[in-house]
Amino acid sequence: IDGEMRNAIFGQLRASITPVPEFTGLMSVSYAQADKAPKGYEDDYGMEVDITGTYKITNNLSYMLGFGYFLTGDYYKGTGDEDVEDDYIILNKLTLNF
Protein backbone atom coordinates (compact mmCIF):
# COMPACT_ATOMS: atom_id res chain seq x y z
CA ILE A 1 0.00 0.00 0.00
CA ASP A 2 1.46 3.39 -0.97
CA GLY A 3 2.29 5.72 1.91
CA GLU A 4 2.48 2.85 4.40
CA MET A 5 5.39 2.96 6.84
CA ARG A 6 7.18 -0.40 6.95
CA ASN A 7 9.93 -1.87 9.12
CA ALA A 8 9.37 0.69 11.85
CA ILE A 9 8.44 0.99 15.45
CA PHE A 10 6.60 4.31 15.51
CA GLY A 11 5.15 6.43 18.30
CA GLN A 12 3.46 9.82 18.27
CA LEU A 13 2.04 12.24 20.82
CA ARG A 14 -0.37 14.95 19.66
CA ALA A 15 -2.01 17.88 21.36
CA SER A 16 -4.30 20.59 20.04
CA ILE A 17 -5.69 23.80 21.42
CA THR A 18 -8.59 26.01 20.29
CA PRO A 19 -8.42 29.21 22.36
CA VAL A 20 -11.00 30.93 20.12
CA PRO A 21 -13.41 29.30 17.63
CA GLU A 22 -11.51 30.67 14.61
CA PHE A 23 -8.07 29.31 15.57
CA THR A 24 -6.72 25.80 16.15
CA GLY A 25 -3.13 25.01 17.08
CA LEU A 26 -1.65 21.53 16.80
CA MET A 27 1.65 20.09 18.00
CA SER A 28 2.93 16.56 17.48
CA VAL A 29 6.11 14.75 18.45
CA SER A 30 6.94 11.53 16.58
CA TYR A 31 9.69 8.97 16.99
CA ALA A 32 10.60 6.02 14.74
CA GLN A 33 13.20 3.30 14.75
CA ALA A 34 13.80 0.36 12.45
CA ASP A 35 12.29 -2.91 13.59
CA LYS A 36 15.13 -4.78 11.87
CA ALA A 37 18.10 -2.66 10.78
CA PRO A 38 20.37 -3.99 8.02
CA LYS A 39 23.79 -5.22 9.11
CA GLY A 40 26.06 -2.29 9.96
CA TYR A 41 23.18 0.18 10.31
CA GLU A 42 21.88 1.82 13.47
CA ASP A 43 18.14 1.41 14.11
CA ASP A 44 17.27 5.05 14.98
CA TYR A 45 15.30 6.77 12.17
CA GLY A 46 14.89 9.90 14.26
CA MET A 47 12.35 12.21 15.86
CA GLU A 48 10.11 14.88 14.33
CA VAL A 49 8.36 17.86 15.92
CA ASP A 50 5.50 19.52 14.02
CA ILE A 51 3.60 22.69 14.93
CA THR A 52 0.69 24.11 12.92
CA GLY A 53 -1.81 26.87 13.40
CA THR A 54 -5.00 27.19 11.37
CA TYR A 55 -7.13 30.33 11.31
CA LYS A 56 -10.65 30.23 9.89
CA ILE A 57 -11.04 33.52 7.99
CA THR A 58 -14.60 32.86 6.79
CA ASN A 59 -16.89 29.83 6.75
CA ASN A 60 -15.18 28.45 3.65
CA LEU A 61 -11.69 30.05 3.77
CA SER A 62 -8.88 29.14 6.16
CA TYR A 63 -5.16 29.82 6.43
CA MET A 64 -2.62 27.38 7.87
CA LEU A 65 1.01 28.02 8.82
CA GLY A 66 3.17 25.09 9.89
CA PHE A 67 6.70 24.21 10.89
CA GLY A 68 8.30 20.78 11.08
CA TYR A 69 11.75 19.83 12.35
CA PHE A 70 13.25 16.36 11.79
CA LEU A 71 16.10 15.30 14.07
CA THR A 72 17.77 12.80 11.75
CA GLY A 73 18.68 9.48 13.32
CA ASP A 74 21.88 7.49 12.86
CA TYR A 75 20.12 5.01 10.53
CA TYR A 76 20.69 7.45 7.66
CA LYS A 77 24.47 7.36 8.13
CA GLY A 78 24.40 3.91 6.58
CA THR A 79 27.44 1.75 7.19
CA GLY A 80 29.83 4.69 7.02
CA ASP A 81 30.53 7.55 9.35
CA GLU A 82 28.84 10.24 7.26
CA ASP A 83 27.56 13.35 9.00
CA VAL A 84 23.81 13.65 8.47
CA GLU A 85 22.07 16.92 9.15
CA ASP A 86 18.67 17.63 10.65
CA ASP A 87 16.01 18.94 8.31
CA TYR A 88 13.04 21.30 8.52
CA ILE A 89 10.03 22.45 6.54
CA ILE A 90 7.83 25.55 6.62
CA LEU A 91 4.30 25.19 5.24
CA ASN A 92 1.97 27.95 4.13
CA LYS A 93 -1.52 26.98 2.95
CA LEU A 94 -4.70 28.82 2.04
CA THR A 95 -7.76 26.56 1.70
CA LEU A 96 -11.03 27.46 -0.02
CA ASN A 97 -13.92 24.98 0.38
CA PHE A 98 -16.90 25.21 -1.95
CSV table of C-alpha atoms in Angstrom, one decimal:
chain,number,residue,atom,x,y,z
A,1,ILE,CA,0.0,0.0,0.0
A,2,ASP,CA,1.5,3.4,-1.0
A,3,GLY,CA,2.3,5.7,1.9
A,4,GLU,CA,2.5,2.8,4.4
A,5,MET,CA,5.4,3.0,6.8
A,6,ARG,CA,7.2,-0.4,6.9
A,7,ASN,CA,9.9,-1.9,9.1
A,8,ALA,CA,9.4,0.7,11.8
A,9,ILE,CA,8.4,1.0,15.5
A,10,PHE,CA,6.6,4.3,15.5
A,11,GLY,CA,5.1,6.4,18.3
A,12,GLN,CA,3.5,9.8,18.3
A,13,LEU,CA,2.0,12.2,20.8
A,14,ARG,CA,-0.4,14.9,19.7
A,15,ALA,CA,-2.0,17.9,21.4
A,16,SER,CA,-4.3,20.6,20.0
A,17,ILE,CA,-5.7,23.8,21.4
A,18,THR,CA,-8.6,26.0,20.3
A,19,PRO,CA,-8.4,29.2,22.4
A,20,VAL,CA,-11.0,30.9,20.1
A,21,PRO,CA,-13.4,29.3,17.6
A,22,GLU,CA,-11.5,30.7,14.6
A,23,PHE,CA,-8.1,29.3,15.6
A,24,THR,CA,-6.7,25.8,16.1
A,25,GLY,CA,-3.1,25.0,17.1
A,26,LEU,CA,-1.6,21.5,16.8
A,27,MET,CA,1.7,20.1,18.0
A,28,SER,CA,2.9,16.6,17.5
A,29,VAL,CA,6.1,14.7,18.4
A,30,SER,CA,6.9,11.5,16.6
A,31,TYR,CA,9.7,9.0,17.0
A,32,ALA,CA,10.6,6.0,14.7
A,33,GLN,CA,13.2,3.3,14.8
A,34,ALA,CA,13.8,0.4,12.5
A,35,ASP,CA,12.3,-2.9,13.6
A,36,LYS,CA,15.1,-4.8,11.9
A,37,ALA,CA,18.1,-2.7,10.8
A,38,PRO,CA,20.4,-4.0,8.0
A,39,LYS,CA,23.8,-5.2,9.1
A,40,GLY,CA,26.1,-2.3,10.0
A,41,TYR,CA,23.2,0.2,10.3
A,42,GLU,CA,21.9,1.8,13.5
A,43,ASP,CA,18.1,1.4,14.1
A,44,ASP,CA,17.3,5.1,15.0
A,45,TYR,CA,15.3,6.8,12.2
A,46,GLY,CA,14.9,9.9,14.3
A,47,MET,CA,12.3,12.2,15.9
A,48,GLU,CA,10.1,14.9,14.3
A,49,VAL,CA,8.4,17.9,15.9
A,50,ASP,CA,5.5,19.5,14.0
A,51,ILE,CA,3.6,22.7,14.9
A,52,THR,CA,0.7,24.1,12.9
A,53,GLY,CA,-1.8,26.9,13.4
A,54,THR,CA,-5.0,27.2,11.4
A,55,TYR,CA,-7.1,30.3,11.3
A,56,LYS,CA,-10.7,30.2,9.9
A,57,ILE,CA,-11.0,33.5,8.0
A,58,THR,CA,-14.6,32.9,6.8
A,59,ASN,CA,-16.9,29.8,6.8
A,60,ASN,CA,-15.2,28.4,3.6
A,61,LEU,CA,-11.7,30.0,3.8
A,62,SER,CA,-8.9,29.1,6.2
A,63,TYR,CA,-5.2,29.8,6.4
A,64,MET,CA,-2.6,27.4,7.9
A,65,LEU,CA,1.0,28.0,8.8
A,66,GLY,CA,3.2,25.1,9.9
A,67,PHE,CA,6.7,24.2,10.9
A,68,GLY,CA,8.3,20.8,11.1
A,69,TYR,CA,11.7,19.8,12.4
A,70,PHE,CA,13.3,16.4,11.8
A,71,LEU,CA,16.1,15.3,14.1
A,72,THR,CA,17.8,12.8,11.7
A,73,GLY,CA,18.7,9.5,13.3
A,74,ASP,CA,21.9,7.5,12.9
A,75,TYR,CA,20.1,5.0,10.5
A,76,TYR,CA,20.7,7.5,7.7
A,77,LYS,CA,24.5,7.4,8.1
A,78,GLY,CA,24.4,3.9,6.6
A,79,THR,CA,27.4,1.8,7.2
A,80,GLY,CA,29.8,4.7,7.0
A,81,ASP,CA,30.5,7.5,9.3
A,82,GLU,CA,28.8,10.2,7.3
A,83,ASP,CA,27.6,13.3,9.0
A,84,VAL,CA,23.8,13.6,8.5
A,85,GLU,CA,22.1,16.9,9.2
A,86,ASP,CA,18.7,17.6,10.7
A,87,ASP,CA,16.0,18.9,8.3
A,88,TYR,CA,13.0,21.3,8.5
A,89,ILE,CA,10.0,22.4,6.5
A,90,ILE,CA,7.8,25.5,6.6
A,91,LEU,CA,4.3,25.2,5.2
A,92,ASN,CA,2.0,28.0,4.1
A,93,LYS,CA,-1.5,27.0,3.0
A,94,LEU,CA,-4.7,28.8,2.0
A,95,THR,CA,-7.8,26.6,1.7
A,96,LEU,CA,-11.0,27.5,0.0
A,97,ASN,CA,-13.9,25.0,0.4
A,98,PHE,CA,-16.9,25.2,-1.9
